[in-house]
CSV table of C-alpha atoms in Angstrom, one decimal:
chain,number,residue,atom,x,y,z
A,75,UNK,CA,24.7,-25.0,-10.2
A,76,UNK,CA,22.4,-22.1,-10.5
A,77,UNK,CA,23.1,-19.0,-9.6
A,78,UNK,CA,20.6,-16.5,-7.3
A,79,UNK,CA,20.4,-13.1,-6.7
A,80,UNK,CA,21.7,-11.8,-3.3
A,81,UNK,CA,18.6,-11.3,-0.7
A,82,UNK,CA,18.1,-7.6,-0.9
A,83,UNK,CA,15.6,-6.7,1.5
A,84,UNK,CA,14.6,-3.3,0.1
A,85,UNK,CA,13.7,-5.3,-3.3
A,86,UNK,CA,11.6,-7.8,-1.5
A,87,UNK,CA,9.8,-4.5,0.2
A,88,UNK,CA,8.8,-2.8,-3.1
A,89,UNK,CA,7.5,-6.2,-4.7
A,90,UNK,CA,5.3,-7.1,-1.5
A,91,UNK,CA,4.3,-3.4,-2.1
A,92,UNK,CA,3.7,-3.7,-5.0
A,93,UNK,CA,1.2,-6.6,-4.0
A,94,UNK,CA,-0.7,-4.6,-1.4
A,95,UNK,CA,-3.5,-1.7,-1.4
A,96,UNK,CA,-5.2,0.4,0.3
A,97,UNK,CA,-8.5,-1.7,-0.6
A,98,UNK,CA,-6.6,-5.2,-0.1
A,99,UNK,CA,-6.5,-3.6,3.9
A,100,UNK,CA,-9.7,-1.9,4.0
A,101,UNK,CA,-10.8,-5.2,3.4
A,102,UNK,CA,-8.8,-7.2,6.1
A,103,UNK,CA,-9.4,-4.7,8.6
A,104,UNK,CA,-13.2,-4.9,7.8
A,105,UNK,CA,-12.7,-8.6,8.8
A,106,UNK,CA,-11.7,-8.3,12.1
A,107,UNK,CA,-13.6,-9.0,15.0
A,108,UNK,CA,-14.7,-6.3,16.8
A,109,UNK,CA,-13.9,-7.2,20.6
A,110,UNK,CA,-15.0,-4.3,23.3
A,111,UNK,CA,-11.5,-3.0,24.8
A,112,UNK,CA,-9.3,-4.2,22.1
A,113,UNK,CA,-11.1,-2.9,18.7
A,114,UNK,CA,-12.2,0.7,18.3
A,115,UNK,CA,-16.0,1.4,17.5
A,116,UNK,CA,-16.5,2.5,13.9
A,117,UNK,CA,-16.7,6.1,14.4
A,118,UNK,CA,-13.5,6.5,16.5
A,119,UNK,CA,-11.7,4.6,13.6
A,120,UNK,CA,-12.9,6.7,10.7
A,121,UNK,CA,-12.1,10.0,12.5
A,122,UNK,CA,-8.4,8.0,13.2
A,123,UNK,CA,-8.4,7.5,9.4
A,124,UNK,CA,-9.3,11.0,8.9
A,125,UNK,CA,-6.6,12.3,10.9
A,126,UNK,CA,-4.0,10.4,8.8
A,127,UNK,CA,-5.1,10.8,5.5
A,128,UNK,CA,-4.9,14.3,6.3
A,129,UNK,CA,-0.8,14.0,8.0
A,130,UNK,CA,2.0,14.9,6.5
A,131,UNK,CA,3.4,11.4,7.5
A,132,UNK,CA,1.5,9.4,5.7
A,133,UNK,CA,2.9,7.3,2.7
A,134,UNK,CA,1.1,5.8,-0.4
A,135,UNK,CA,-2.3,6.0,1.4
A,136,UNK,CA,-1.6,3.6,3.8
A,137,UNK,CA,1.7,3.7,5.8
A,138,UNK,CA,2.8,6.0,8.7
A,139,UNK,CA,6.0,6.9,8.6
A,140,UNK,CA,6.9,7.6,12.2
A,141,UNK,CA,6.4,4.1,12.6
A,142,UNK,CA,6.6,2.0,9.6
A,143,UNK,CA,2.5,0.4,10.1
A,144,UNK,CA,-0.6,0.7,7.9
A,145,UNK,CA,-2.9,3.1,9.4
A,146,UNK,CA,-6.1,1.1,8.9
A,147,UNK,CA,-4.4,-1.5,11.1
A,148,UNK,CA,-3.2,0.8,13.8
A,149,UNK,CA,-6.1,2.8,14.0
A,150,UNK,CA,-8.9,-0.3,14.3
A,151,UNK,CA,-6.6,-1.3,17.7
A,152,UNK,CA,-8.5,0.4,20.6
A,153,UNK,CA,-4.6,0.7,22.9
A,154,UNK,CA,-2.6,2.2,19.8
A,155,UNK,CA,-1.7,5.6,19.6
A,156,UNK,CA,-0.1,7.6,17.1
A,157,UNK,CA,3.7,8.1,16.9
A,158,UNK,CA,3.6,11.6,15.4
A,159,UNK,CA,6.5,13.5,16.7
A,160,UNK,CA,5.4,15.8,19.0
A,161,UNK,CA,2.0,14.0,20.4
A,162,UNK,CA,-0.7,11.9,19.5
A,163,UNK,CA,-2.8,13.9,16.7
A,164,UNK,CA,-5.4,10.8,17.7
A,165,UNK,CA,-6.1,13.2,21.3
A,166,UNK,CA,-4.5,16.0,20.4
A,167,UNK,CA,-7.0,19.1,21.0
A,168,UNK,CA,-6.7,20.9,17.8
């Protein structure tokens, strides 16, 4: 009988990590249909972007860690919001 490893979650994390970039999303994101009401035009999205790349949340490029997502994702969605402690930095006024 052959023996296996124990399912460690965390381990299977880092690999699929390990798998994924920043460009991999760019480009999935990119594919996405653009649908008025659920997809944000491109220029709310990049200044979304901007505001992440630019928080202290933000993990490898490409993750928030107030709520575990990939930015790119989060941001193209037109309802999202972001989950920064404190308030949105999306509408913040600052």
């Amino acid at each position: 009988m052959q023996k296996t490893d124990p399912f460690c979650p965390e381990c299977e994390i880092r690999a699929m990590m390990g798998r994924i970039s920043k460009e991999s999303i760019e480009a999935s994101v990119a594919k996405m249909a653009k649908l008025d009401g659920v997809t944000t035009e491109d220029g709310e999205y990049r200044r979304r972007l901007a505001t992440c790349e630019s928080c202290p949340s933000l993990r490898a490029g490409i993750l928030c860690a107030e709520c575990g997502s990939y930015v790119a994702y989060r941001a193209r969605i037109s309802a999202s919001t972001c989950p920064f402690p404190g308030g949105d930095k999306w509408n913040s006024k600052s």
